[in-house]
Structure formats: C-alpha cells, structure tokens
C-alpha cells in the first residue's frame, strides 16, 4: 500500500490534494543575527556559519519497507485492511494512522515554518521546541554584550560577547578580539544563579573547581540578565535531555523487540492449535477404524 506522505524525500511534492511537506526556512546565521546587536565589543568580528541551535536532529524517516511501517507506531492498527491512510510524523519520522497524527505545528528548530503533521507524542514536544526557538534561541545566537570574570581568580572583568557556538552545544565567552575566554558545554551547566541586586549572573558548571566561584557575567541591566539566565537554563535543560534521533532509534528497537515477542506468542498459540486439530483428527480416524462410539 502506498504511503500518503511524500516518503522518498527529497522528491518533489506530488501535485493535487495530497499532504505537503512544510517549507524549510533559511537556517539561523550567527553573523546576520549579530548585526542586530546594539554594540559589539571593540573590534570583535561577527561570527559566521549556521547554528545547529539545539544540537538536535529529526528522527530518521521510517522506510516503507520497514516492518514497523506496516502498522501505526502508536496504536498498532495494521495498514491496508481497515485503515488505508499511513502518515509520517515530521518530527520523529515514524508512521501513524490519521487519528494518531492529527496535530500540526511548525518545527522552528528544523527550519520548518509551515504547520507540519505530528504524532500525539511529538506534538507537545514540538510546542516546547518552538517556544525555545522563538523565545531563547535568537538571544543565544546573536549574543549578549557584557563584562565577564571567567573565574574568581580573574583580576578584572573583560568586555565580552556571550553566545552559542556554531554546533549549538556550548556557550562561548568571546573577548574584544573575538577570542574565546571560556567555552562552557551546555550539558555541564548545573545552574544559573542571579544574585540579589545588580545585573550579574553566575553560570555554575559540573566540572568547575572548588574555588572557581563560577563564571560571572555582568549583563548591564537586570532585564538583560533575566533574559540570558532563562535562555541559558532552557538550553542547558535541552542539552541534558536525550537527543531526538537517538531516542527515536531506541524506541524503534524496543518496538521491534515487542512485536517479535508478540509474534512468537502468536506462533506458539497457532502451532498448539494446529497440534490440537491434528490430534483430534487422529482420534476420529482411530474411532472410525475400531468402530468406537465417540464420547
Ligand atoms: Zn494509530
Ligand atoms: Zn512523532
């Protein structure tokens, strides 16, 4: 049975009334975002290159020939008998019946701005992704200008630009010459403190030494501090969560194992039934042979 989705991407979308693959938007480019900064540290050149903002990839598109594509990944209904329509979720890439993939939302982290088909599990996750992409990512990619003390031992604060690296998995603290004073992997961030009063925040790391005191950044205003602190916390939470593509592969392996288990139970039951029927036939033939009455 043909899948209703444009499965063999990147083939062109079939014409007519079929579903359409959402339009990709241009990737976020740090250099362009940086032009929006009110003030760059003296002489700091704008960074360039696309940001893999969340260091995240969509789930691999499940191939039609895969055994898993024969039924809905969520409710298990088999395609082709009573349910004809099979659809791919644009986030996890698994196949679903129409009922289990009724949600639609843009996928801003993956540069998809038109509403895309989503399974019931991915729909709330996509909302959270979009919230991160709209609220925090622009600030993290364009950077925040401030003053930083890389550690408690630093003699003086330096003018810096604090922004996400190109891979999207670490925060860079760049000095006026655009050299990184510090690189903080997001997965290592254990907390972001906002000491009462002032505009300074403190980034705490799992690997920091006992006397480090954390990375101190003066953001200039309390409002800037609040925005950067929220963005760093959200980015750190995402960095610690399992990445989407691997989680999808793990779910598929689990589901394959479960289906094999169900199949072997069905096979055992079927062969037991087969044996019962054959024994019954044998009994009947013996009765006929020896003219015994059946009881
Ligand atoms: Zn379903
Ligand atoms: Zn999904």
PDB file of C-alpha atoms and ligand atoms in Angstrom:
ATOM      1  CA  UNK A   1       0.000   0.000   0.000  1.00  0.00           C
ATOM      2  CA  UNK A   2       1.354   3.389  -0.941  1.00  0.00           C
ATOM      3  CA  UNK A   3       2.082   5.797   1.850  1.00  0.00           C
ATOM      4  CA  UNK A   4       0.223   9.072   1.637  1.00  0.00           C
ATOM      5  CA  UNK A   5       3.226  11.038   2.769  1.00  0.00           C
ATOM      6  CA  UNK A   6       5.913  12.318   0.390  1.00  0.00           C
ATOM      7  CA  UNK A   7       8.053   9.494   1.789  1.00  0.00           C
ATOM      8  CA  UNK A   8      11.012   9.477  -0.551  1.00  0.00           C
ATOM      9  CA  UNK A   9      12.314  12.879   0.332  1.00  0.00           C
ATOM     10  CA  UNK A  10      13.759  14.982  -1.214  1.00  0.00           C
ATOM     11  CA  UNK A  11      11.485  14.096  -4.171  1.00  0.00           C
ATOM     12  CA  UNK A  12       9.160  16.913  -5.239  1.00  0.00           C
ATOM     13  CA  UNK A  13       5.784  17.003  -3.561  1.00  0.00           C
ATOM     14  CA  UNK A  14       3.065  15.201  -5.553  1.00  0.00           C
ATOM     15  CA  UNK A  15       0.614  17.634  -7.086  1.00  0.00           C
ATOM     16  CA  UNK A  16      -3.085  17.577  -6.224  1.00  0.00           C
ATOM     17  CA  UNK A  17      -4.706  17.355  -2.821  1.00  0.00           C
ATOM     18  CA  UNK A  18      -2.016  15.280  -1.103  1.00  0.00           C
ATOM     19  CA  UNK A  19      -0.273  16.499   2.019  1.00  0.00           C
ATOM     20  CA  UNK A  20       2.573  18.910   1.510  1.00  0.00           C
ATOM     21  CA  UNK A  21       5.989  18.881   3.088  1.00  0.00           C
ATOM     22  CA  UNK A  22       6.313  22.129   5.039  1.00  0.00           C
ATOM     23  CA  UNK A  23       8.523  24.833   3.574  1.00  0.00           C
ATOM     24  CA  UNK A  24      12.007  24.993   5.080  1.00  0.00           C
ATOM     25  CA  UNK A  25      13.111  28.414   6.282  1.00  0.00           C
ATOM     26  CA  UNK A  26      16.690  29.628   5.904  1.00  0.00           C
ATOM     27  CA  UNK A  27      18.934  28.477   8.771  1.00  0.00           C
ATOM     28  CA  UNK A  28      19.793  30.870  11.561  1.00  0.00           C
ATOM     29  CA  UNK A  29      23.094  32.523  10.773  1.00  0.00           C
ATOM     30  CA  UNK A  30      25.086  33.918  13.631  1.00  0.00           C
ATOM     31  CA  UNK A  31      26.680  36.618  11.505  1.00  0.00           C
ATOM     32  CA  UNK A  32      23.309  38.004  10.445  1.00  0.00           C
ATOM     33  CA  UNK A  33      21.914  37.859  13.958  1.00  0.00           C
ATOM     34  CA  UNK A  34      24.975  39.617  15.293  1.00  0.00           C
ATOM     35  CA  UNK A  35      24.205  42.687  13.178  1.00  0.00           C
ATOM     36  CA  UNK A  36      21.230  43.248  15.467  1.00  0.00           C
ATOM     37  CA  UNK A  37      23.490  43.802  18.446  1.00  0.00           C
ATOM     38  CA  UNK A  38      23.305  47.343  19.758  1.00  0.00           C
ATOM     39  CA  UNK A  39      27.030  47.346  20.409  1.00  0.00           C
ATOM     40  CA  UNK A  40      29.784  44.841  19.686  1.00  0.00           C
ATOM     41  CA  UNK A  41      32.892  44.661  21.855  1.00  0.00           C
ATOM     42  CA  UNK A  42      35.537  46.754  20.148  1.00  0.00           C
ATOM     43  CA  UNK A  43      36.933  45.060  17.106  1.00  0.00           C
ATOM     44  CA  UNK A  44      35.061  41.774  17.594  1.00  0.00           C
ATOM     45  CA  UNK A  45      34.286  40.432  14.134  1.00  0.00           C
ATOM     46  CA  UNK A  46      30.837  38.958  13.611  1.00  0.00           C
ATOM     47  CA  UNK A  47      30.834  35.180  13.762  1.00  0.00           C
ATOM     48  CA  UNK A  48      29.643  33.300  10.701  1.00  0.00           C
ATOM     49  CA  UNK A  49      28.136  29.900   9.946  1.00  0.00           C
ATOM     50  CA  UNK A  50      24.849  28.161  10.558  1.00  0.00           C
ATOM     51  CA  UNK A  51      23.931  27.350  14.109  1.00  0.00           C
ATOM     52  CA  UNK A  52      22.714  23.849  14.825  1.00  0.00           C
ATOM     53  CA  UNK A  53      20.785  25.544  17.510  1.00  0.00           C
ATOM     54  CA  UNK A  54      19.826  22.633  19.683  1.00  0.00           C
ATOM     55  CA  UNK A  55      22.424  20.113  18.509  1.00  0.00           C
ATOM     56  CA  UNK A  56      19.371  18.050  17.590  1.00  0.00           C
ATOM     57  CA  UNK A  57      18.321  16.063  14.534  1.00  0.00           C
ATOM     58  CA  UNK A  58      14.898  14.858  13.480  1.00  0.00           C
ATOM     59  CA  UNK A  59      14.153  11.149  13.658  1.00  0.00           C
ATOM     60  CA  UNK A  60      15.154   9.221  10.546  1.00  0.00           C
ATOM     61  CA  UNK A  61      12.237   8.915   8.073  1.00  0.00           C
ATOM     62  CA  UNK A  62      10.936   5.359   8.560  1.00  0.00           C
ATOM     63  CA  UNK A  63      11.206   3.492   5.270  1.00  0.00           C
ATOM     64  CA  UNK A  64       8.034   1.960   3.822  1.00  0.00           C
ATOM     65  CA  UNK A  65       9.760  -1.385   3.509  1.00  0.00           C
ATOM     66  CA  UNK A  66      10.480  -1.491   7.241  1.00  0.00           C
ATOM     67  CA  UNK A  67       8.337  -3.963   9.183  1.00  0.00           C
ATOM     68  CA  UNK A  68       7.479  -1.192  11.630  1.00  0.00           C
ATOM     69  CA  UNK A  69       5.780   0.774   8.824  1.00  0.00           C
ATOM     70  CA  UNK A  70       3.142  -1.933   8.428  1.00  0.00           C
ATOM     71  CA  UNK A  71       1.193  -0.634  11.414  1.00  0.00           C
ATOM     72  CA  UNK A  72       0.640   2.581  13.378  1.00  0.00           C
ATOM     73  CA  UNK A  73       3.562   3.209  15.733  1.00  0.00           C
ATOM     74  CA  UNK A  74       1.189   4.434  18.458  1.00  0.00           C
ATOM     75  CA  UNK A  75      -1.998   2.341  18.400  1.00  0.00           C
ATOM     76  CA  UNK A  76      -0.683  -0.631  16.394  1.00  0.00           C
ATOM     77  CA  UNK A  77      -3.558  -0.722  13.878  1.00  0.00           C
ATOM     78  CA  UNK A  78      -2.406  -2.522  10.726  1.00  0.00           C
ATOM     79  CA  UNK A  79      -2.439  -0.550   7.485  1.00  0.00           C
ATOM     80  CA  UNK A  80      -4.108  -1.911   4.394  1.00  0.00           C
ATOM     81  CA  UNK A  81      -7.077  -3.769   5.854  1.00  0.00           C
ATOM     82  CA  UNK A  82      -9.420  -1.342   7.578  1.00  0.00           C
ATOM     83  CA  UNK A  83      -7.077   1.629   7.739  1.00  0.00           C
ATOM     84  CA  UNK A  84      -5.634   2.788   4.438  1.00  0.00           C
ATOM     85  CA  UNK A  85      -4.021   6.087   5.313  1.00  0.00           C
ATOM     86  CA  UNK A  86      -0.478   5.943   6.607  1.00  0.00           C
ATOM     87  CA  UNK A  87       1.379   9.129   7.532  1.00  0.00           C
ATOM     88  CA  UNK A  88       4.849  10.077   8.700  1.00  0.00           C
ATOM     89  CA  UNK A  89       5.298  12.332  11.712  1.00  0.00           C
ATOM     90  CA  UNK A  90       7.613  15.151  10.543  1.00  0.00           C
ATOM     91  CA  UNK A  91       9.475  15.199  13.840  1.00  0.00           C
ATOM     92  CA  UNK A  92      10.163  11.572  14.788  1.00  0.00           C
ATOM     93  CA  UNK A  93       9.739  10.105  11.264  1.00  0.00           C
ATOM     94  CA  UNK A  94       7.637   7.145  12.436  1.00  0.00           C
ATOM     95  CA  UNK A  95       4.432   6.065  10.654  1.00  0.00           C
ATOM     96  CA  UNK A  96       0.982   6.640  12.153  1.00  0.00           C
ATOM     97  CA  UNK A  97      -2.695   6.347  11.332  1.00  0.00           C
ATOM     98  CA  UNK A  98      -4.543   9.652  10.779  1.00  0.00           C
ATOM     99  CA  UNK A  99      -6.076   9.503  14.258  1.00  0.00           C
ATOM    100  CA  UNK A 100      -2.698   9.258  16.000  1.00  0.00           C
ATOM    101  CA  UNK A 101      -1.106  12.045  13.908  1.00  0.00           C
ATOM    102  CA  UNK A 102      -3.731  14.766  13.928  1.00  0.00           C
ATOM    103  CA  UNK A 103      -1.544  17.552  15.417  1.00  0.00           C
ATOM    104  CA  UNK A 104       0.019  20.262  13.269  1.00  0.00           C
ATOM    105  CA  UNK A 105       2.738  22.740  14.248  1.00  0.00           C
ATOM    106  CA  UNK A 106       5.781  24.410  12.702  1.00  0.00           C
ATOM    107  CA  UNK A 107       9.160  22.884  13.546  1.00  0.00           C
ATOM    108  CA  UNK A 108      11.188  26.028  14.027  1.00  0.00           C
ATOM    109  CA  UNK A 109      14.303  24.236  15.272  1.00  0.00           C
ATOM    110  CA  UNK A 110      14.407  22.402  11.964  1.00  0.00           C
ATOM    111  CA  UNK A 111      13.645  25.500   9.869  1.00  0.00           C
ATOM    112  CA  UNK A 112      10.090  24.333   9.049  1.00  0.00           C
ATOM    113  CA  UNK A 113       7.759  27.311   9.353  1.00  0.00           C
ATOM    114  CA  UNK A 114       4.531  25.848   7.890  1.00  0.00           C
ATOM    115  CA  UNK A 115       2.427  23.653  10.185  1.00  0.00           C
ATOM    116  CA  UNK A 116       3.697  20.062   9.851  1.00  0.00           C
ATOM    117  CA  UNK A 117       1.975  16.754  10.655  1.00  0.00           C
ATOM    118  CA  UNK A 118       2.904  15.476  14.110  1.00  0.00           C
ATOM    119  CA  UNK A 119       2.159  12.348  16.103  1.00  0.00           C
ATOM    120  CA  UNK A 120       0.494  12.700  19.504  1.00  0.00           C
ATOM    121  CA  UNK A 121       3.802  12.180  21.337  1.00  0.00           C
ATOM    122  CA  UNK A 122       5.706  14.756  19.274  1.00  0.00           C
ATOM    123  CA  UNK A 123       3.029  17.477  19.318  1.00  0.00           C
ATOM    124  CA  UNK A 124       3.722  18.772  22.871  1.00  0.00           C
ATOM    125  CA  UNK A 125       7.474  18.338  22.318  1.00  0.00           C
ATOM    126  CA  UNK A 126       7.258  20.460  19.166  1.00  0.00           C
ATOM    127  CA  UNK A 127       5.475  23.184  21.156  1.00  0.00           C
ATOM    128  CA  UNK A 128       8.357  23.188  23.644  1.00  0.00           C
ATOM    129  CA  UNK A 129      10.921  23.215  20.802  1.00  0.00           C
ATOM    130  CA  UNK A 130       9.143  26.190  19.214  1.00  0.00           C
ATOM    131  CA  UNK A 131       8.975  28.068  22.486  1.00  0.00           C
ATOM    132  CA  UNK A 132      12.739  27.612  22.835  1.00  0.00           C
ATOM    133  CA  UNK A 133      13.354  28.602  19.205  1.00  0.00           C
ATOM    134  CA  UNK A 134      11.209  31.743  19.405  1.00  0.00           C
ATOM    135  CA  UNK A 135      11.959  32.933  22.918  1.00  0.00           C
ATOM    136  CA  UNK A 136      15.531  31.943  23.731  1.00  0.00           C
ATOM    137  CA  UNK A 137      17.408  30.993  20.593  1.00  0.00           C
ATOM    138  CA  UNK A 138      17.591  34.476  18.988  1.00  0.00           C
ATOM    139  CA  UNK A 139      19.194  35.857  22.151  1.00  0.00           C
ATOM    140  CA  UNK A 140      21.664  32.981  22.384  1.00  0.00           C
ATOM    141  CA  UNK A 141      22.669  33.107  18.719  1.00  0.00           C
ATOM    142  CA  UNK A 142      23.061  36.877  18.397  1.00  0.00           C
ATOM    143  CA  UNK A 143      24.842  37.006  21.776  1.00  0.00           C
ATOM    144  CA  UNK A 144      24.737  39.254  24.814  1.00  0.00           C
ATOM    145  CA  UNK A 145      27.282  42.008  25.335  1.00  0.00           C
ATOM    146  CA  UNK A 146      28.566  42.346  28.878  1.00  0.00           C
ATOM    147  CA  UNK A 147      31.509  42.147  31.237  1.00  0.00           C
ATOM    148  CA  UNK A 148      32.793  38.816  32.499  1.00  0.00           C
ATOM    149  CA  UNK A 149      35.095  37.351  35.085  1.00  0.00           C
ATOM    150  CA  UNK A 150      35.950  33.879  33.855  1.00  0.00           C
ATOM    151  CA  UNK A 151      36.682  32.799  37.457  1.00  0.00           C
ATOM    152  CA  UNK A 152      37.062  34.101  40.992  1.00  0.00           C
ATOM    153  CA  UNK A 153      40.809  34.407  40.316  1.00  0.00           C
ATOM    154  CA  UNK A 154      40.369  36.780  37.385  1.00  0.00           C
ATOM    155  CA  UNK A 155      41.775  40.171  38.329  1.00  0.00           C
ATOM    156  CA  UNK A 156      39.372  42.275  36.323  1.00  0.00           C
ATOM    157  CA  UNK A 157      36.230  41.950  34.283  1.00  0.00           C
ATOM    158  CA  UNK A 158      36.622  41.980  30.498  1.00  0.00           C
ATOM    159  CA  UNK A 159      34.239  43.204  27.802  1.00  0.00           C
ATOM    160  CA  UNK A 160      32.732  40.094  26.245  1.00  0.00           C
ATOM    161  CA  UNK A 161      30.124  38.710  23.890  1.00  0.00           C
ATOM    162  CA  UNK A 162      28.358  35.648  25.296  1.00  0.00           C
ATOM    163  CA  UNK A 163      26.812  33.461  22.628  1.00  0.00           C
ATOM    164  CA  UNK A 164      26.076  29.930  21.478  1.00  0.00           C
ATOM    165  CA  UNK A 165      28.772  28.147  19.466  1.00  0.00           C
ATOM    166  CA  UNK A 166      28.106  27.022  15.886  1.00  0.00           C
ATOM    167  CA  UNK A 167      27.432  23.432  16.914  1.00  0.00           C
ATOM    168  CA  UNK A 168      24.791  24.681  19.353  1.00  0.00           C
ATOM    169  CA  UNK A 169      26.131  22.648  22.271  1.00  0.00           C
ATOM    170  CA  UNK A 170      28.271  25.176  24.184  1.00  0.00           C
ATOM    171  CA  UNK A 171      28.338  28.798  25.274  1.00  0.00           C
ATOM    172  CA  UNK A 172      31.279  30.884  24.152  1.00  0.00           C
ATOM    173  CA  UNK A 173      32.553  33.859  26.098  1.00  0.00           C
ATOM    174  CA  UNK A 174      34.442  35.908  23.500  1.00  0.00           C
ATOM    175  CA  UNK A 175      36.714  38.815  24.350  1.00  0.00           C
ATOM    176  CA  UNK A 176      37.084  42.016  22.347  1.00  0.00           C
ATOM    177  CA  UNK A 177      39.380  40.228  19.872  1.00  0.00           C
ATOM    178  CA  UNK A 178      36.702  37.528  19.383  1.00  0.00           C
ATOM    179  CA  UNK A 179      38.944  35.001  21.148  1.00  0.00           C
ATOM    180  CA  UNK A 180      37.134  32.624  23.496  1.00  0.00           C
ATOM    181  CA  UNK A 181      37.951  33.339  27.117  1.00  0.00           C
ATOM    182  CA  UNK A 182      35.805  30.391  28.099  1.00  0.00           C
ATOM    183  CA  UNK A 183      33.833  27.631  26.409  1.00  0.00           C
ATOM    184  CA  UNK A 184      31.112  26.172  28.598  1.00  0.00           C
ATOM    185  CA  UNK A 185      29.486  22.938  27.329  1.00  0.00           C
ATOM    186  CA  UNK A 186      25.738  23.317  27.908  1.00  0.00           C
ATOM    187  CA  UNK A 187      25.458  19.762  29.197  1.00  0.00           C
ATOM    188  CA  UNK A 188      27.874  20.726  32.015  1.00  0.00           C
ATOM    189  CA  UNK A 189      25.815  23.702  33.225  1.00  0.00           C
ATOM    190  CA  UNK A 190      24.321  22.744  36.576  1.00  0.00           C
ATOM    191  CA  UNK A 191      22.674  26.080  37.351  1.00  0.00           C
ATOM    192  CA  UNK A 192      22.496  29.800  36.636  1.00  0.00           C
ATOM    193  CA  UNK A 193      22.362  32.000  39.748  1.00  0.00           C
ATOM    194  CA  UNK A 194      21.067  35.550  39.842  1.00  0.00           C
ATOM    195  CA  UNK A 195      22.489  37.204  42.988  1.00  0.00           C
ATOM    196  CA  UNK A 196      20.120  39.755  44.500  1.00  0.00           C
ATOM    197  CA  UNK A 197      20.562  43.286  43.142  1.00  0.00           C
ATOM    198  CA  UNK A 198      22.673  44.269  40.138  1.00  0.00           C
ATOM    199  CA  UNK A 199      22.792  42.691  36.729  1.00  0.00           C
ATOM    200  CA  UNK A 200      25.301  39.867  37.246  1.00  0.00           C
ATOM    201  CA  UNK A 201      24.574  36.191  36.738  1.00  0.00           C
ATOM    202  CA  UNK A 202      26.746  33.237  37.675  1.00  0.00           C
ATOM    203  CA  UNK A 203      26.971  30.122  35.499  1.00  0.00           C
ATOM    204  CA  UNK A 204      27.735  27.013  37.554  1.00  0.00           C
ATOM    205  CA  UNK A 205      29.415  24.045  35.905  1.00  0.00           C
ATOM    206  CA  UNK A 206      29.655  20.398  36.928  1.00  0.00           C
ATOM    207  CA  UNK A 207      33.388  20.463  36.212  1.00  0.00           C
ATOM    208  CA  UNK A 208      34.289  23.718  37.944  1.00  0.00           C
ATOM    209  CA  UNK A 209      36.978  23.625  40.613  1.00  0.00           C
ATOM    210  CA  UNK A 210      36.148  24.125  44.307  1.00  0.00           C
ATOM    211  CA  UNK A 211      37.379  27.745  44.308  1.00  0.00           C
ATOM    212  CA  UNK A 212      36.160  28.784  40.883  1.00  0.00           C
ATOM    213  CA  UNK A 213      33.049  30.596  42.079  1.00  0.00           C
ATOM    214  CA  UNK A 214      31.513  30.089  38.639  1.00  0.00           C
ATOM    215  CA  UNK A 215      31.552  32.189  35.508  1.00  0.00           C
ATOM    216  CA  UNK A 216      30.322  35.707  36.371  1.00  0.00           C
ATOM    217  CA  UNK A 217      28.720  37.780  33.659  1.00  0.00           C
ATOM    218  CA  UNK A 218      27.517  41.334  34.160  1.00  0.00           C
ATOM    219  CA  UNK A 219      24.740  41.815  31.611  1.00  0.00           C
ATOM    220  CA  UNK A 220      24.355  45.564  32.054  1.00  0.00           C
ATOM    221  CA  UNK A 221      20.694  45.584  33.058  1.00  0.00           C
ATOM    222  CA  UNK A 222      18.503  43.342  35.224  1.00  0.00           C
ATOM    223  CA  UNK A 223      16.231  42.740  32.222  1.00  0.00           C
ATOM    224  CA  UNK A 224      19.130  41.514  30.045  1.00  0.00           C
ATOM    225  CA  UNK A 225      20.287  39.300  32.901  1.00  0.00           C
ATOM    226  CA  UNK A 226      16.860  37.746  33.309  1.00  0.00           C
ATOM    227  CA  UNK A 227      16.621  37.030  29.568  1.00  0.00           C
ATOM    228  CA  UNK A 228      20.076  35.475  29.346  1.00  0.00           C
ATOM    229  CA  UNK A 229      19.643  33.455  32.559  1.00  0.00           C
ATOM    230  CA  UNK A 230      16.326  31.997  31.324  1.00  0.00           C
ATOM    231  CA  UNK A 231      17.842  31.218  27.917  1.00  0.00           C
ATOM    232  CA  UNK A 232      20.903  29.513  29.430  1.00  0.00           C
ATOM    233  CA  UNK A 233      18.761  27.408  31.785  1.00  0.00           C
ATOM    234  CA  UNK A 234      16.490  26.318  28.931  1.00  0.00           C
ATOM    235  CA  UNK A 235      19.454  25.491  26.670  1.00  0.00           C
ATOM    236  CA  UNK A 236      21.172  23.524  29.451  1.00  0.00           C
ATOM    237  CA  UNK A 237      17.983  21.525  30.141  1.00  0.00           C
ATOM    238  CA  UNK A 238      17.730  20.635  26.464  1.00  0.00           C
ATOM    239  CA  UNK A 239      21.405  19.688  26.268  1.00  0.00           C
ATOM    240  CA  UNK A 240      20.998  17.217  29.126  1.00  0.00           C
ATOM    241  CA  UNK A 241      17.909  15.570  27.598  1.00  0.00           C
ATOM    242  CA  UNK A 242      18.462  12.574  25.286  1.00  0.00           C
ATOM    243  CA  UNK A 243      18.809  13.678  21.673  1.00  0.00           C
ATOM    244  CA  UNK A 244      15.774  13.112  19.478  1.00  0.00           C
ATOM    245  CA  UNK A 245      17.314  10.992  16.705  1.00  0.00           C
ATOM    246  CA  UNK A 246      18.845   8.500  19.162  1.00  0.00           C
ATOM    247  CA  UNK A 247      15.668   8.370  21.279  1.00  0.00           C
ATOM    248  CA  UNK A 248      13.663   7.527  18.129  1.00  0.00           C
ATOM    249  CA  UNK A 249      16.090   4.722  17.223  1.00  0.00           C
ATOM    250  CA  UNK A 250      15.850   3.334  20.764  1.00  0.00           C
ATOM    251  CA  UNK A 251      12.018   3.404  20.639  1.00  0.00           C
ATOM    252  CA  UNK A 252      12.045   1.598  17.304  1.00  0.00           C
ATOM    253  CA  UNK A 253      14.388  -1.121  18.582  1.00  0.00           C
ATOM    254  CA  UNK A 254      12.127  -1.556  21.637  1.00  0.00           C
ATOM    255  CA  UNK A 255       9.008  -1.750  19.495  1.00  0.00           C
ATOM    256  CA  UNK A 256      10.639  -4.281  17.133  1.00  0.00           C
ATOM    257  CA  UNK A 257      11.552  -6.480  20.094  1.00  0.00           C
ATOM    258  CA  UNK A 258       7.999  -6.261  21.464  1.00  0.00           C
ATOM    259  CA  UNK A 259       6.499  -7.129  18.059  1.00  0.00           C
ATOM    260  CA  UNK A 260       8.819 -10.135  17.735  1.00  0.00           C
ATOM    261  CA  UNK A 261       7.732 -11.260  21.214  1.00  0.00           C
ATOM    262  CA  UNK A 262       4.043 -10.911  20.300  1.00  0.00           C
ATOM    263  CA  UNK A 263       4.674 -12.766  17.040  1.00  0.00           C
ATOM    264  CA  UNK A 264       6.362 -15.669  18.792  1.00  0.00           C
ATOM    265  CA  UNK A 265       3.450 -15.892  21.287  1.00  0.00           C
ATOM    266  CA  UNK A 266       1.024 -15.911  18.330  1.00  0.00           C
ATOM    267  CA  UNK A 267       3.128 -18.550  16.543  1.00  0.00           C
ATOM    268  CA  UNK A 268       3.233 -20.762  19.646  1.00  0.00           C
ATOM    269  CA  UNK A 269      -0.547 -20.447  20.081  1.00  0.00           C
ATOM    270  CA  UNK A 270      -1.088 -21.187  16.384  1.00  0.00           C
ATOM    271  CA  UNK A 271       1.103 -24.295  16.446  1.00  0.00           C
ATOM    272  CA  UNK A 272      -0.616 -25.512  19.650  1.00  0.00           C
ATOM    273  CA  UNK A 273      -3.974 -25.100  17.871  1.00  0.00           C
ATOM    274  CA  UNK A 274      -2.567 -26.928  14.850  1.00  0.00           C
ATOM    275  CA  UNK A 275      -1.454 -29.832  17.067  1.00  0.00           C
ATOM    276  CA  UNK A 276      -4.857 -29.942  18.779  1.00  0.00           C
ATOM    277  CA  UNK A 277      -6.633 -30.166  15.437  1.00  0.00           C
ATOM    278  CA  UNK A 278      -4.302 -32.863  14.161  1.00  0.00           C
ATOM    279  CA  UNK A 279      -4.701 -34.928  17.384  1.00  0.00           C
ATOM    280  CA  UNK A 280      -8.434 -34.584  17.128  1.00  0.00           C
ATOM    281  CA  UNK A 281      -8.325 -35.859  13.537  1.00  0.00           C
ATOM    282  CA  UNK A 282      -6.183 -38.783  14.605  1.00  0.00           C
ATOM    283  CA  UNK A 283      -8.609 -39.666  17.397  1.00  0.00           C
ATOM    284  CA  UNK A 284     -11.551 -39.563  14.970  1.00  0.00           C
ATOM    285  CA  UNK A 285      -9.768 -41.806  12.497  1.00  0.00           C
ATOM    286  CA  UNK A 286      -8.910 -44.330  15.245  1.00  0.00           C
ATOM    287  CA  UNK A 287     -12.517 -44.339  16.406  1.00  0.00           C
ATOM    288  CA  UNK A 288     -13.646 -44.977  12.831  1.00  0.00           C
ATOM    289  CA  UNK A 289     -11.091 -47.703  12.410  1.00  0.00           C
ATOM    290  CA  UNK A 290     -12.082 -49.588  15.561  1.00  0.00           C
ATOM    291  CA  UNK A 291     -15.759 -48.644  15.349  1.00  0.00           C
ATOM    292  CA  UNK A 292     -15.753 -46.934  18.727  1.00  0.00           C
ATOM    293  CA  UNK A 293     -18.511 -44.536  19.628  1.00  0.00           C
ATOM    294  CA  UNK A 294     -17.367 -41.010  20.381  1.00  0.00           C
ATOM    295  CA  UNK A 295     -17.992 -39.750  23.862  1.00  0.00           C
TER     296      UNK A 295
HETATM  297 ZN1  LIG B   1      -2.848   4.948  15.355  1.00  0.00          ZN
HETATM  298 ZN1  LIG B   2       6.366  11.876  16.159  1.00  0.00          ZN
END
